[in-house]
Amino acid sequence: MNIPKKMKAVVLMGPSKVEVQDVETPVPGPQDVLINVQATAVCGSDVSLIAKPWEAQPPYGSFIIGHEYAGIVAAVGSTVDEFQVGDRVAVEASYGCGRCRNCRLGYYTACLNYGNRQRGHRANGFTTNGGFAQYAVNHINTVHKIPDSVEFNEAALITNLGCILYGFQTVGGYVVGDSVAVVGPGPLGLVSVGVARALCAGKIFLVGTRDSRLQMGKAMGADRLININQENAVEVIRRETQGMGADLVIESSGATTGPQMAVEMCKRMGKVLLVGYPEEPAPVNFSMMGMRNVHIFSVRGEGWANCGRGISLLSQGRISLKPLATHSFPLGQIEEAFRTFTERIGGAIKVIVHPNA
Amino acid sequence: MNIPKKMKAVVLMGPSKVEVQDVETPVPGPQDVLINVQATAVCGSDVSLIAKPWEAQPPYGSFIIGHEYAGIVAAVGSTVDEFQVGDRVAVEASYGCGRCRNCRLGYYTACLNYGNRQRGHRANGFTTNGGFAQYAVNHINTVHKIPDSVEFNEAALITNLGCILYGFQTVGGYVVGDSVAVVGPGPLGLVSVGVARALCAGKIFLVGTRDSRLQMGKAMGADRLININQENAVEVIRRETQGMGADLVIESSGATTGPQMAVEMCKRMGKVLLVGYPEEPAPVNFSMMGMRNVHIFSVRGEGWANCGRGISLLSQGRISLKPLATHSFPLGQIEEAFRTFTERIGGAIKVIVHPNA
Amino acid sequence: MNIPKKMKAVVLMGPSKVEVQDVETPVPGPQDVLINVQATAVCGSDVSLIAKPWEAQPPYGSFIIGHEYAGIVAAVGSTVDEFQVGDRVAVEASYGCGRCRNCRLGYYTACLNYGNRQRGHRANGFTTNGGFAQYAVNHINTVHKIPDSVEFNEAALITNLGCILYGFQTVGGYVVGDSVAVVGPGPLGLVSVGVARALCAGKIFLVGTRDSRLQMGKAMGADRLININQENAVEVIRRETQGMGADLVIESSGATTGPQMAVEMCKRMGKVLLVGYPEEPAPVNFSMMGMRNVHIFSVRGEGWANCGRGISLLSQGRISLKPLATHSFPLGQIEEAFRTFTERIGGAIKVIVHPNA
Amino acid sequence: MNIPKKMKAVVLMGPSKVEVQDVETPVPGPQDVLINVQATAVCGSDVSLIAKPWEAQPPYGSFIIGHEYAGIVAAVGSTVDEFQVGDRVAVEASYGCGRCRNCRLGYYTACLNYGNRQRGHRANGFTTNGGFAQYAVNHINTVHKIPDSVEFNEAALITNLGCILYGFQTVGGYVVGDSVAVVGPGPLGLVSVGVARALCAGKIFLVGTRDSRLQMGKAMGADRLININQENAVEVIRRETQGMGADLVIESSGATTGPQMAVEMCKRMGKVLLVGYPEEPAPVNFSMMGMRNVHIFSVRGEGWANCGRGISLLSQGRISLKPLATHSFPLGQIEEAFRTFTERIGGAIKVIVHPNA
């Protein structure tokens, strides 16, 4: 593959200021691959870190954003024989340092050296350059082959699936016949419904406020839609689970009322999984949590190699992320892409950018 | 053993009104034993349910309170050959219905038929009669033999140890070399320190406000005492764990600020265990929790047969509960016993009543 | 429902000697239901205990065999409000004593009082009367409602599904994208393939000797069939898993060579699950097992309430047991039913008896 | 620290042929430290691989053996700030590649690239040079600081403790009050007794044939010694556990009869952990294993960072490895060291070599 010396990339220049620039094409290290990026998705965390820098973020003027992408292997590092030029691949964001206690135990998305490049940590699109660019360098641990049957637009969303699978694994991973309540039909909530269905959960409730999104959840596998403008979600769930509450509640709304509502929906000895997080401190009745012996779990990133598992799900056709990819733009229209995402123009859920279109 | 037809018992007559009465000695059912009670401890939940009834509490005028007790088997039910008259025993509170989904899976302290006597659930001192009485009836599942080396006063406290062991098992049960921070040096906090030490945790921090209690924690095994009137606990813990935070934080203070402080003390991918619960909703920064991939666990009761494990710990001398049993009274002085406990008269930690003294 | 005083039942009279007799219809205890049996399946363990008594088996002349059955609730015990007359139900075999250490922890299929009726244990068709009869009594813990969409013939096989789900849960329960090798396409092997598929395993290998059975496995979801008369199964699996071996190997053949072959097929840090057991001691190269850090798990019965989970799977249409129910007979032809099963007449897999036909 | 260009090292020259040679002192890579070795222990696997090469072993004439050692940091790699020259340290053997699926999940002792140096795997003393030398290079993941209170002779044995802790963690890690039977009072068996005691197991049985070794086990914490020349171990254990069998059986003898005896000693739903492995295939009655719902676990290496946990145990004084270090020799007497170990001269358990003495 003929690799140009210069490429186009979206560089963060200042608060809420991005620019498409010509920059040097990066060179892969011994354990890396160079990816010719075909599709990169806009994520809520992109919006957040553009507005205000996150932990360990590279300086303005040099930082290429974007962490959800897929493409074609264009070159491989000196020790790499796991991949070949031409492989179709999708990526995840986090490469742990490999030397802290958490990484040694396999918790690389909770690397204790987060942002410490000297010690080897990288998080593309967060602490190192990402995928709103024609080329990107990834450590092979963050790269997954995808079959021809999976399109780049869908593959670019793999971290969403990997994150939710990681959440399911965090709470045990075995939900056959269990009742599951998902609160908030955003991208992660919809994927949660799809994963619960794929893993053979019993009754799946989806709680939200907009009927259009709830209907999408039905297509993903929800059994019972609850629009909280019309029904009391806690009461409905309790009534339709023989008074017990749900075995698993996945809070995806990120609302300040979310965690407490999740506890109220939950069965004694049930589990709450947070995948959306309110920005403000949120009050919870911990006495109720204790009386019910409920546990609250969180996820960060797409741990325990679950992106690879997610690609298997896509390959098997057990879940489809295509309905989420509602809009797409060329790299030159990056600002319109972001605006479409943040303002949900035309019912946008996930917006895809094509750097090499 | 000669069992009288009548016995003395503490009956709850109304809000905050207890009375020592002569009542009929209970008769054990087919799977029960009758216990001649030797020592019964006052617990914070006794104080709470005396003030205001708990879920499924028996009516005033008939309810014998008390759930932490030990004594001698005085009679056995028709099918019981696991115990013999004369056995020295300690009890736990919860006998699950055995027929709900949770009980079938071994979660009897989270019985879905809590308070439903027809379906078989009993919680002595909560939904059925308890141990502030000369005799009490217990299902054999709630009864544990104790060796001669363990005194009744100490044995009466076994649920405190069983509860904390259940908490440790809930968070994995394996803490060798891990850093543990305990917040709140009340009875459960002090026992948490002792269990962490017994299970070979690494550095154990104890956080509180009163030096006398902190010193007791040192005797139980704490390595580092932090009086939050003098030091910033979060900073100290972070600094003395190479910036990482504690592997496990046990929040036992029940303060409204407790859960959030626990999250702040906790390592990425660490665990928070709540064993004290604020009465008011408490605010938590769930974004921080998510960024650190921290989980929050709760315990109710003394599940998974951990009271039996606790008696083994006592027998081995790996932990001692004796320092907690600071005061004792005969049954007739039940009100003084409660006042001593609630007002912490003379530095009272746990107060023991002797129904047959 | 009008319940006759007498009913027809298959009584074990001696070694390999069964007889259809008129016996008294049983009466449910306080926590039991009486079931009007509609379908009872022949199991390999029936064949075994008819030939030679199992542990704690009731005496010849009084023992009604059969543990895989489904039917209609005809009466309920005095405390039962979980079921109503007319409910369509399927059963599992084991009711644990509820008072041993294992039962308290939820391991009721490994009850330490196995066969001890005084202490409450029952295993219908093993230590208490079973379901080759017009009526049977079951503790409600062993009874599961089935929806109208599930036929009795299929429901009678629920323990096969419950057992395999229990096996999957035993090895972690989360196999998304994992490679799974199943050895032996008998009923449990075929169900294993179906469960692996339902739970979104990656590549599923099925190893056997008869092409007809292998083809059934393909219909259940196997990706790669290996007839060991034509291919070396260990080599194929290793080659088609990039040299790693399978993440999970399920040995269902019961062959003496089975456990060792399973270890050879298994990945470093992989798991072997035994669901078939050779009668003779079987040699295993434990050095190889250790070098690979492989673990070997077993299952007995259908633990952890997995029959309920299984019914959810059937209701969702995520697996079908119908193809296994190849033959059926009225109760009067019990001997022909057994012969058809043991001699695999007409390719018999599971044979169903209809006691009330 | 002044580091010489040449050092003395034990080089494997051919089958059962070792030689002390002057070789070049190795240079640490970017993530390595150079260790001035103070104590190196002889292990059974050293004896085995000297006799006959193991998987991926370096060629004769260049391979420096030895994997159990401790010493002082003499130099650090370019990126290393976790260690400083002068730190007292102990090592473990395995550095996983960090890029295979197992390593990503934290299973670095089961690295799928075992022996593949290009991909980064190293196992000092097995596939890369080890510690029977004046200096050795270790990746920092394999290095642990030790406090002044721990002598080098004891620290050199840390992998034995790390391996057994890994075994305990593998079977759940929580054994408070559980009965534990250890078969075989060799080094790993004795350490198993010590760990069971440290983790507050209940009754600990130690089974062996030599009274002197059994007495050492008593000092490590065993409650009941069983000399199988005098008593039937299975019967004793069953009788002294109320007929149940042990919750956990650790087979450390490596005898061909070991695995089956372990299953026979084990409780229903109990666990067998293999830490010794017979060279020949060993027969097991898997039907018995299945009837009891027993699982068999293995360990390889000292996984999940348990050497670090082990050092915490040593620092706390909760276990002592000193009694195992029965003999020591200077490097020049390497052959006598090996002979003392293999022939158990003078009751030798572990033999230590001092490369810089």
Coordinates of C-alpha atoms in Angstrom, one line a residue, chain A:
Chain A
M1 CA 0.0 0.0 0.0
N2 CA 1.3 3.4 -1.0
I3 CA 1.4 5.6 2.0
P4 CA 1.6 9.3 1.6
K5 CA 3.9 11.4 3.8
K6 CA 1.1 13.8 4.6
M7 CA -2.5 13.2 5.5
K8 CA -5.6 15.2 6.4
A9 CA -6.6 15.1 10.1
V10 CA -8.9 16.9 12.5
V11 CA -6.8 18.8 15.0
L12 CA -8.2 20.3 18.2
M13 CA -7.0 23.9 18.2
G14 CA -8.7 25.2 21.3
P15 CA -11.9 24.9 23.3
S16 CA -14.7 23.8 20.8
K17 CA -12.4 24.6 17.9
V18 CA -11.4 21.9 15.4
E19 CA -9.6 22.3 12.2
V20 CA -8.9 20.0 9.2
Q21 CA -5.1 20.1 8.7
D22 CA -2.4 18.5 6.6
V23 CA -0.1 16.7 9.0
E24 CA 2.6 14.0 8.9
T25 CA 1.3 10.5 8.5
P26 CA 2.3 8.6 11.6
V27 CA 4.7 5.6 11.6
P28 CA 3.8 2.4 13.5
G29 CA 6.1 1.2 16.3
P30 CA 7.3 -2.4 16.6
Q31 CA 4.0 -3.7 18.0
D32 CA 1.7 -1.3 16.0
V33 CA -0.2 -1.2 12.8
L34 CA -1.0 1.7 10.6
I35 CA -4.6 1.9 9.7
N36 CA -6.1 3.6 6.6
V37 CA -9.2 4.9 8.3
Q38 CA -12.5 4.3 6.5
A39 CA -15.1 5.4 9.1
T40 CA -14.9 7.2 12.4
A41 CA -17.9 7.8 14.6
V42 CA -18.7 10.8 16.7
C43 CA -19.0 10.0 20.4
G44 CA -20.4 12.0 23.3
S45 CA -17.0 12.0 24.9
D46 CA -15.6 13.6 21.8
V47 CA -18.0 16.4 22.3
S48 CA -17.1 16.7 26.0
L49 CA -13.3 16.8 25.5
I50 CA -13.6 19.3 22.7
A51 CA -15.5 21.6 25.0
K52 CA -13.1 21.1 28.0
P53 CA -9.9 19.0 28.1
W54 CA -10.0 15.6 29.8
E55 CA -7.3 14.1 31.9
A56 CA -3.9 13.8 30.2
Q57 CA -5.2 15.3 26.9
P58 CA -2.5 16.4 24.4
P59 CA -2.0 20.1 23.9
Y60 CA -4.2 22.2 21.6
G61 CA -2.7 22.4 18.1
S62 CA -1.3 18.9 18.0
F63 CA -4.1 16.6 19.1
I64 CA -6.0 14.5 16.5
I65 CA -9.3 13.5 18.1
G66 CA -11.6 10.5 17.5
H67 CA -11.6 7.1 19.1
E68 CA -14.3 5.1 17.3
Y69 CA -13.0 4.0 14.0
A70 CA -12.4 1.2 11.5
G71 CA -10.3 0.8 8.4
I72 CA -7.7 -1.2 6.5
V73 CA -4.3 -2.2 7.7
A74 CA -1.8 -0.2 5.6
A75 CA 1.5 -1.2 7.3
V76 CA 2.6 -3.3 10.2
G77 CA 5.3 -2.9 12.9
S78 CA 8.6 -4.8 12.9
T79 CA 7.4 -7.6 15.3
V80 CA 3.8 -7.9 14.0
D81 CA 2.8 -11.1 12.3
E82 CA -0.7 -11.2 13.7
F83 CA -1.9 -8.8 11.0
Q84 CA -1.2 -8.3 7.3
V85 CA -1.5 -5.3 5.1
G86 CA -5.0 -5.3 3.7
D87 CA -6.8 -6.7 6.7
R88 CA -10.1 -5.0 7.5
V89 CA -10.1 -4.0 11.1
A90 CA -11.9 -2.1 13.9
V91 CA -10.3 -0.6 16.9
E92 CA -10.8 0.1 20.6
A93 CA -9.4 3.1 22.4
S94 CA -7.3 1.9 25.4
Y95 CA -3.9 0.3 25.3
G96 CA -2.8 -0.2 28.9
C97 CA 0.8 0.3 30.1
G98 CA 1.1 -3.4 30.6
R99 CA 3.2 -2.8 33.7
C100 CA 0.9 -1.5 36.4
R101 CA -0.9 -3.8 38.8
N102 CA -4.2 -3.3 37.0
C103 CA -2.8 -4.1 33.6
R104 CA -1.0 -7.2 34.9
L105 CA -4.4 -8.4 36.1
G106 CA -6.1 -7.7 32.7
Y107 CA -7.8 -4.4 33.7
Y108 CA -6.2 -2.4 31.0
T109 CA -9.1 0.0 30.7
A110 CA -8.4 1.0 34.3
C111 CA -4.7 1.4 33.8
L112 CA -3.1 3.0 36.8
N113 CA -0.7 4.8 34.5
Y114 CA -3.5 6.5 32.5
G115 CA -1.9 9.2 30.3
N116 CA 1.6 8.3 31.2
R117 CA 3.2 7.8 27.8
Q118 CA 6.7 7.1 29.2
R119 CA 5.3 4.1 31.0
G120 CA 3.6 3.0 27.8
H121 CA -0.1 3.9 28.2
R122 CA -2.0 5.1 25.2
A123 CA -5.7 5.9 24.7
N124 CA -6.2 7.0 21.1
G125 CA -8.4 10.0 20.8
F126 CA -8.0 10.8 24.5
T127 CA -4.3 10.9 25.4
T128 CA -2.8 10.0 22.0
N129 CA -3.8 10.8 18.4
G130 CA -7.0 9.2 17.2
G131 CA -9.1 8.5 14.1
F132 CA -10.5 11.6 12.6
A133 CA -7.7 11.3 10.1
Q134 CA -6.8 9.5 7.0
Y135 CA -4.3 7.3 8.9
A136 CA -4.0 6.2 12.5
V137 CA -1.5 4.1 14.5
N138 CA -2.8 1.5 16.9
H139 CA -1.1 -1.0 19.1
I140 CA -2.2 -4.4 17.9
N141 CA -4.0 -5.1 21.2
T142 CA -6.5 -2.4 20.2
V143 CA -7.1 -3.9 16.7
H144 CA -9.6 -6.5 15.7
K145 CA -10.1 -8.1 12.3
I146 CA -13.6 -7.9 10.9
P147 CA -15.1 -10.2 8.3
D148 CA -16.2 -8.9 4.9
S149 CA -19.8 -9.1 6.0
V150 CA -19.4 -6.3 8.5
E151 CA -19.3 -2.8 7.0
F152 CA -16.9 -0.1 8.2
N153 CA -19.8 2.1 9.3
E154 CA -21.0 -0.6 11.6
A155 CA -17.5 -1.6 12.7
A156 CA -16.6 1.9 13.7
L157 CA -19.2 1.5 16.5
I158 CA -17.6 -1.5 18.0
T159 CA -16.6 0.2 21.2
N160 CA -20.2 0.8 22.0
L161 CA -20.9 -2.9 21.8
G162 CA -17.6 -3.8 23.5
C163 CA -18.4 -1.4 26.4
I164 CA -21.9 -2.9 27.0
L165 CA -20.6 -6.5 26.7
Y166 CA -17.9 -5.5 29.3
G167 CA -20.8 -4.3 31.5
F168 CA -22.7 -7.5 31.1
Q169 CA -19.5 -9.5 31.9
T170 CA -18.9 -7.2 34.9
V171 CA -22.3 -8.2 36.4
G172 CA -21.7 -11.9 35.7
G173 CA -22.4 -12.3 32.1
Y174 CA -25.1 -14.9 32.5
V175 CA -28.7 -13.5 32.3
V176 CA -30.6 -16.4 30.7
G177 CA -34.3 -15.8 31.6
D178 CA -33.5 -12.8 33.8
S179 CA -35.6 -9.7 33.8
V180 CA -33.6 -6.7 32.6
A181 CA -34.7 -3.0 32.7
V182 CA -32.8 -0.5 30.6
V183 CA -33.3 3.2 31.4
G184 CA -32.5 5.6 28.6
P185 CA -32.7 4.7 24.9
G186 CA -29.5 6.4 23.7
P187 CA -26.9 4.5 21.8
L188 CA -25.6 2.6 24.8
G189 CA -29.1 1.9 26.1
L190 CA -30.2 0.6 22.7
V191 CA -27.1 -1.6 22.5
S192 CA -27.9 -2.8 26.0
V193 CA -31.3 -4.0 24.9
G194 CA -29.7 -5.8 22.0
V195 CA -27.1 -7.5 24.1
A196 CA -29.7 -8.5 26.7
R197 CA -31.8 -10.1 23.9
A198 CA -28.7 -11.8 22.3
L199 CA -27.8 -13.3 25.7
C200 CA -31.3 -14.7 26.2
A201 CA -32.5 -12.5 29.0
G202 CA -36.2 -13.0 29.9
K203 CA -38.4 -9.9 29.9
I204 CA -36.6 -6.8 28.7
F205 CA -38.1 -3.4 29.7
L206 CA -37.0 -0.2 28.0
V207 CA -37.7 3.1 29.8
G208 CA -37.5 6.5 28.1
T209 CA -39.4 9.6 27.1
R210 CA -39.4 9.7 23.3
D211 CA -41.6 7.1 21.5
S212 CA -39.4 7.1 18.4
R213 CA -36.4 6.0 20.4
L214 CA -38.5 3.5 22.3
Q215 CA -39.6 2.0 19.0
M216 CA -36.0 1.6 18.0
G217 CA -35.5 -0.3 21.2
K218 CA -38.4 -2.6 20.3
A219 CA -36.6 -3.4 17.1
M220 CA -33.5 -4.2 19.1
G221 CA -35.4 -6.7 21.2
A222 CA -37.2 -4.9 24.1
D223 CA -40.4 -6.6 25.2
R224 CA -42.0 -3.8 27.1
L225 CA -41.7 -0.1 26.4
I226 CA -42.3 2.4 29.2
N227 CA -42.7 6.1 28.4
I228 CA -42.3 7.7 31.8
N229 CA -44.4 10.6 30.6
Q230 CA -47.3 8.2 30.6
E231 CA -46.5 5.5 33.1
N232 CA -44.6 5.1 36.4
A233 CA -41.7 2.9 35.4
V234 CA -40.9 1.6 38.9
E235 CA -44.5 0.5 39.4
V236 CA -44.8 -1.1 36.0
I237 CA -41.6 -3.1 36.4
R238 CA -42.4 -4.2 39.9
R239 CA -45.9 -5.3 38.8
E240 CA -44.8 -7.1 35.8
T241 CA -42.1 -9.0 37.7
Q242 CA -44.5 -10.5 40.3
G243 CA -43.6 -7.7 42.6
M244 CA -39.9 -8.6 42.7
G245 CA -38.3 -5.9 40.5
A246 CA -35.7 -6.5 37.8
D247 CA -32.8 -8.9 38.2
L248 CA -30.6 -6.3 36.4
V249 CA -31.2 -2.6 35.8
I250 CA -29.0 -0.8 33.3
E251 CA -29.0 2.9 33.8
S252 CA -28.0 4.6 30.6
S253 CA -29.9 7.9 30.8
G254 CA -27.2 9.8 32.7
A255 CA -30.0 11.7 34.5
T256 CA -29.4 12.8 38.0
T257 CA -32.4 10.8 39.0
G258 CA -31.1 7.7 37.2
P259 CA -29.2 5.9 39.9
Q260 CA -31.9 6.1 42.5
M261 CA -34.6 5.1 40.1
A262 CA -32.4 2.1 39.1
V263 CA -32.2 1.0 42.8
E264 CA -36.0 1.3 43.1
M265 CA -36.5 -0.9 40.0
C266 CA -34.1 -3.6 41.3
K267 CA -34.9 -6.9 42.9
R268 CA -33.5 -7.9 46.3
M269 CA -30.0 -9.2 45.5
G270 CA -30.3 -7.7 42.1
K271 CA -27.7 -5.6 40.3
V272 CA -27.6 -2.1 38.9
L273 CA -25.2 -1.4 36.1
L274 CA -24.4 2.3 35.3
V275 CA -23.4 3.0 31.7
G276 CA -24.5 6.6 31.7
Y277 CA -23.2 9.0 34.3
P278 CA -24.7 12.3 35.5
E279 CA -22.3 15.2 35.6
E280 CA -23.7 16.5 38.9
P281 CA -23.6 14.5 42.1
A282 CA -26.8 12.4 42.3
P283 CA -28.6 11.4 45.5
V284 CA -29.2 7.8 46.3
N285 CA -31.1 6.2 49.1
F286 CA -28.4 3.9 50.3
S287 CA -30.6 2.5 53.1
M288 CA -32.9 1.2 50.4
M289 CA -30.0 -0.2 48.5
G290 CA -28.8 -1.9 51.6
M291 CA -32.2 -3.3 52.6
R292 CA -32.4 -4.9 49.2
N293 CA -28.8 -6.0 49.2
V294 CA -28.4 -4.4 45.8
H295 CA -24.9 -3.7 44.2
I296 CA -24.1 -0.9 41.8
F297 CA -21.5 -1.5 39.1
S298 CA -19.9 0.8 36.7
V299 CA -17.9 0.4 33.5
R300 CA -15.2 2.4 31.9
G301 CA -14.2 1.7 28.4
E302 CA -14.5 -1.6 26.7
G303 CA -12.5 -3.9 28.9
W304 CA -11.6 -7.6 29.0
A305 CA -11.2 -7.9 25.2
N306 CA -14.9 -7.5 24.7
C307 CA -14.6 -5.7 21.4
G308 CA -13.4 -9.0 20.0
R309 CA -16.4 -10.7 21.4
G310 CA -18.6 -7.9 19.9
I311 CA -17.2 -8.5 16.4
S312 CA -18.2 -12.2 16.9
L313 CA -21.7 -11.1 17.7
L314 CA -21.9 -8.9 14.6
S315 CA -20.5 -11.7 12.4
Q316 CA -23.1 -14.1 13.7
G317 CA -25.8 -11.5 13.0
R318 CA -27.0 -11.7 16.7
I319 CA -27.1 -7.9 16.9
S320 CA -26.9 -5.1 14.4
L321 CA -25.5 -1.7 15.0
K322 CA -26.4 -0.4 11.5
P323 CA -29.7 1.3 12.7
L324 CA -27.6 3.4 15.0
A325 CA -25.4 4.8 12.2
T326 CA -28.0 7.3 11.0
H327 CA -25.8 10.0 9.3
S328 CA -22.5 10.3 7.6
F329 CA -20.2 13.0 6.3
P330 CA -16.8 13.4 4.6
L331 CA -13.9 14.6 6.8
G332 CA -14.2 18.1 5.5
Q333 CA -17.6 18.5 7.0
I334 CA -16.4 17.6 10.5
E335 CA -18.2 20.6 12.1
E336 CA -21.5 19.7 10.5
A337 CA -21.0 16.1 11.6
F338 CA -20.6 17.3 15.2
R339 CA -23.5 19.6 15.0
T340 CA -25.8 16.9 13.6
F341 CA -24.8 14.7 16.5
T342 CA -25.1 17.2 19.3
E343 CA -28.4 18.7 18.1
R344 CA -29.8 15.3 17.0
I345 CA -30.6 16.8 13.6
G346 CA -32.9 14.5 11.7
G347 CA -33.1 12.1 14.6
A348 CA -29.4 11.5 14.5
I349 CA -28.1 8.7 16.8
K350 CA -24.6 8.0 15.7
V351 CA -22.8 10.1 13.0
I352 CA -20.0 8.7 10.9
V353 CA -17.2 10.5 9.3
H354 CA -15.3 9.1 6.3
P355 CA -11.7 10.4 6.3
N356 CA -10.8 8.9 3.0
A357 CA -14.1 9.5 1.1

